[in-house]
Amino acid sequence: MRLTYRQQRQLRLIDEAVHRSDPHLGAMFGTFDRLYIDQDLPGVEQVPDQPAGRGRLRRAASRIMGALTTAAVAISVLLGKAISAATARRRVLAPAAASYEHIRPRTDGPP
């Protein structure tokens, strides 16, 4: 099994932390490593090799879809707010104009 430098470093840090926190368990892991160092892992326990670009492509596609979904939701919310504001304004202006008709001066003579 091939590991990247980052994965090897993480395993080394975990190993050091185990040795610090529980020396007896660390010693047991060390003995296990020395006994089985030349043996291959069973096929069930091996991680299949995948091309490095495949995971990056999936992550990029996922991020793009997330961004497009977020943009679509934002646009629909903004349009909804604009439409509701326009209809609310139209409702407010129409009754106000009708209520001031009795205040207009009459042109047909004295009351």
mmCIF file of C-alpha atoms in Angstrom:
data_model
loop_
_atom_site.group_PDB
_atom_site.id
_atom_site.type_symbol
_atom_site.label_atom_id
_atom_site.label_comp_id
_atom_site.label_asym_id
_atom_site.label_seq_id
_atom_site.Cartn_x
_atom_site.Cartn_y
_atom_site.Cartn_z
ATOM 1 C CA MET A 1 0.000 0.000 0.000
ATOM 2 C CA ARG A 2 1.406 3.355 -1.023
ATOM 3 C CA LEU A 3 0.851 6.371 1.178
ATOM 4 C CA THR A 4 1.447 10.010 0.414
ATOM 5 C CA TYR A 5 3.945 11.978 2.455
ATOM 6 C CA ARG A 6 1.084 13.696 4.290
ATOM 7 C CA GLN A 7 -0.528 10.363 5.220
ATOM 8 C CA GLN A 8 2.824 8.966 6.397
ATOM 9 C CA ARG A 9 3.370 12.070 8.527
ATOM 10 C CA GLN A 10 -0.098 11.763 10.076
ATOM 11 C CA LEU A 11 0.514 8.095 10.913
ATOM 12 C CA ARG A 12 3.890 8.964 12.437
ATOM 13 C CA LEU A 13 2.270 11.683 14.590
ATOM 14 C CA ILE A 14 -0.430 9.234 15.722
ATOM 15 C CA ASP A 15 2.243 6.661 16.558
ATOM 16 C CA GLU A 16 4.186 9.216 18.607
ATOM 17 C CA ALA A 17 1.022 10.278 20.441
ATOM 18 C CA VAL A 18 0.197 6.649 21.309
ATOM 19 C CA HIS A 19 3.738 6.088 22.606
ATOM 20 C CA ARG A 20 3.457 9.203 24.789
ATOM 21 C CA SER A 21 -0.033 8.516 26.138
ATOM 22 C CA ASP A 22 0.241 4.728 26.651
ATOM 23 C CA PRO A 23 3.795 3.365 26.455
ATOM 24 C CA HIS A 24 2.675 -0.247 26.970
ATOM 25 C CA LEU A 25 0.236 -0.087 24.018
ATOM 26 C CA GLY A 26 2.921 1.599 21.927
ATOM 27 C CA ALA A 27 5.332 -1.231 22.732
ATOM 28 C CA MET A 28 2.724 -3.804 21.724
ATOM 29 C CA PHE A 29 2.185 -2.029 18.381
ATOM 30 C CA GLY A 30 5.947 -1.925 17.868
ATOM 31 C CA THR A 31 6.188 -5.685 18.465
ATOM 32 C CA PHE A 32 3.327 -6.281 16.017
ATOM 33 C CA ASP A 33 5.093 -4.151 13.400
ATOM 34 C CA ARG A 34 8.358 -6.076 13.782
ATOM 35 C CA LEU A 35 6.622 -9.463 13.537
ATOM 36 C CA TYR A 36 4.584 -8.735 10.419
ATOM 37 C CA ILE A 37 6.702 -6.174 8.565
ATOM 38 C CA ASP A 38 7.359 -8.357 5.491
ATOM 39 C CA GLN A 39 3.830 -9.706 5.098
ATOM 40 C CA ASP A 40 1.372 -8.173 2.672
ATOM 41 C CA LEU A 41 -2.055 -7.063 3.771
ATOM 42 C CA PRO A 42 -4.961 -9.353 2.892
ATOM 43 C CA GLY A 43 -6.840 -8.260 -0.223
ATOM 44 C CA VAL A 44 -9.876 -7.288 1.842
ATOM 45 C CA GLU A 45 -7.851 -4.773 3.863
ATOM 46 C CA GLN A 46 -6.036 -3.155 0.934
ATOM 47 C CA VAL A 47 -7.139 0.218 -0.372
ATOM 48 C CA PRO A 48 -7.560 0.186 -4.159
ATOM 49 C CA ASP A 49 -5.384 2.587 -6.128
ATOM 50 C CA GLN A 50 -7.336 5.409 -7.740
ATOM 51 C CA PRO A 51 -6.080 8.049 -10.111
ATOM 52 C CA ALA A 52 -5.331 11.253 -8.222
ATOM 53 C CA GLY A 53 -7.300 13.453 -10.634
ATOM 54 C CA ARG A 54 -10.558 11.559 -10.196
ATOM 55 C CA GLY A 55 -11.178 12.734 -6.624
ATOM 56 C CA ARG A 56 -10.256 16.304 -7.476
ATOM 57 C CA LEU A 57 -12.627 16.316 -10.425
ATOM 58 C CA ARG A 58 -15.500 15.081 -8.264
ATOM 59 C CA ARG A 59 -14.761 17.669 -5.576
ATOM 60 C CA ALA A 60 -14.604 20.437 -8.179
ATOM 61 C CA ALA A 61 -17.895 19.344 -9.736
ATOM 62 C CA SER A 62 -19.484 19.197 -6.289
ATOM 63 C CA ARG A 63 -18.295 22.696 -5.429
ATOM 64 C CA ILE A 64 -19.510 24.085 -8.754
ATOM 65 C CA MET A 65 -22.942 22.522 -8.269
ATOM 66 C CA GLY A 66 -23.092 23.911 -4.742
ATOM 67 C CA ALA A 67 -22.217 27.396 -5.984
ATOM 68 C CA LEU A 68 -24.814 27.224 -8.765
ATOM 69 C CA THR A 69 -27.476 26.009 -6.354
ATOM 70 C CA THR A 70 -26.653 28.798 -3.909
ATOM 71 C CA ALA A 71 -26.811 31.388 -6.698
ATOM 72 C CA ALA A 72 -30.163 30.045 -7.906
ATOM 73 C CA VAL A 73 -31.627 30.200 -4.410
ATOM 74 C CA ALA A 74 -30.307 33.729 -3.869
ATOM 75 C CA ILE A 75 -31.760 34.923 -7.176
ATOM 76 C CA SER A 76 -35.144 33.362 -6.462
ATOM 77 C CA VAL A 77 -35.257 34.944 -3.002
ATOM 78 C CA LEU A 78 -34.325 38.364 -4.384
ATOM 79 C CA LEU A 79 -36.891 38.130 -7.177
ATOM 80 C CA GLY A 80 -39.538 37.009 -4.708
ATOM 81 C CA LYS A 81 -38.800 39.968 -2.454
ATOM 82 C CA ALA A 82 -38.860 42.401 -5.385
ATOM 83 C CA ILE A 83 -42.180 41.057 -6.673
ATOM 84 C CA SER A 84 -43.786 41.114 -3.229
ATOM 85 C CA ALA A 85 -42.502 44.647 -2.618
ATOM 86 C CA ALA A 86 -43.887 45.829 -5.976
ATOM 87 C CA THR A 87 -47.323 44.305 -5.373
ATOM 88 C CA ALA A 88 -47.429 45.634 -1.808
ATOM 89 C CA ARG A 89 -46.571 49.124 -3.057
ATOM 90 C CA ARG A 90 -49.282 48.904 -5.706
ATOM 91 C CA ARG A 91 -51.821 47.858 -3.047
ATOM 92 C CA VAL A 92 -50.831 50.755 -0.776
ATOM 93 C CA LEU A 93 -50.986 53.395 -3.524
ATOM 94 C CA ALA A 94 -54.358 52.403 -4.953
ATOM 95 C CA PRO A 95 -56.498 52.854 -1.772
ATOM 96 C CA ALA A 96 -54.660 56.043 -0.818
ATOM 97 C CA ALA A 97 -55.579 57.725 -4.096
ATOM 98 C CA ALA A 98 -59.227 56.716 -3.702
ATOM 99 C CA SER A 99 -59.442 58.060 -0.146
ATOM 100 C CA TYR A 100 -58.307 61.580 -1.139
ATOM 101 C CA GLU A 101 -60.969 62.072 -3.821
ATOM 102 C CA HIS A 102 -63.336 63.829 -1.392
ATOM 103 C CA ILE A 103 -60.673 66.488 -0.622
ATOM 104 C CA ARG A 104 -60.281 67.650 -4.216
ATOM 105 C CA PRO A 105 -61.894 71.038 -4.904
ATOM 106 C CA ARG A 106 -65.163 70.915 -6.726
ATOM 107 C CA THR A 107 -65.324 72.834 -9.956
ATOM 108 C CA ASP A 108 -69.094 72.837 -10.407
ATOM 109 C CA GLY A 109 -69.814 75.653 -7.960
ATOM 110 C CA PRO A 110 -70.205 76.336 -4.206
ATOM 111 C CA PRO A 111 -71.039 73.439 -1.917
#
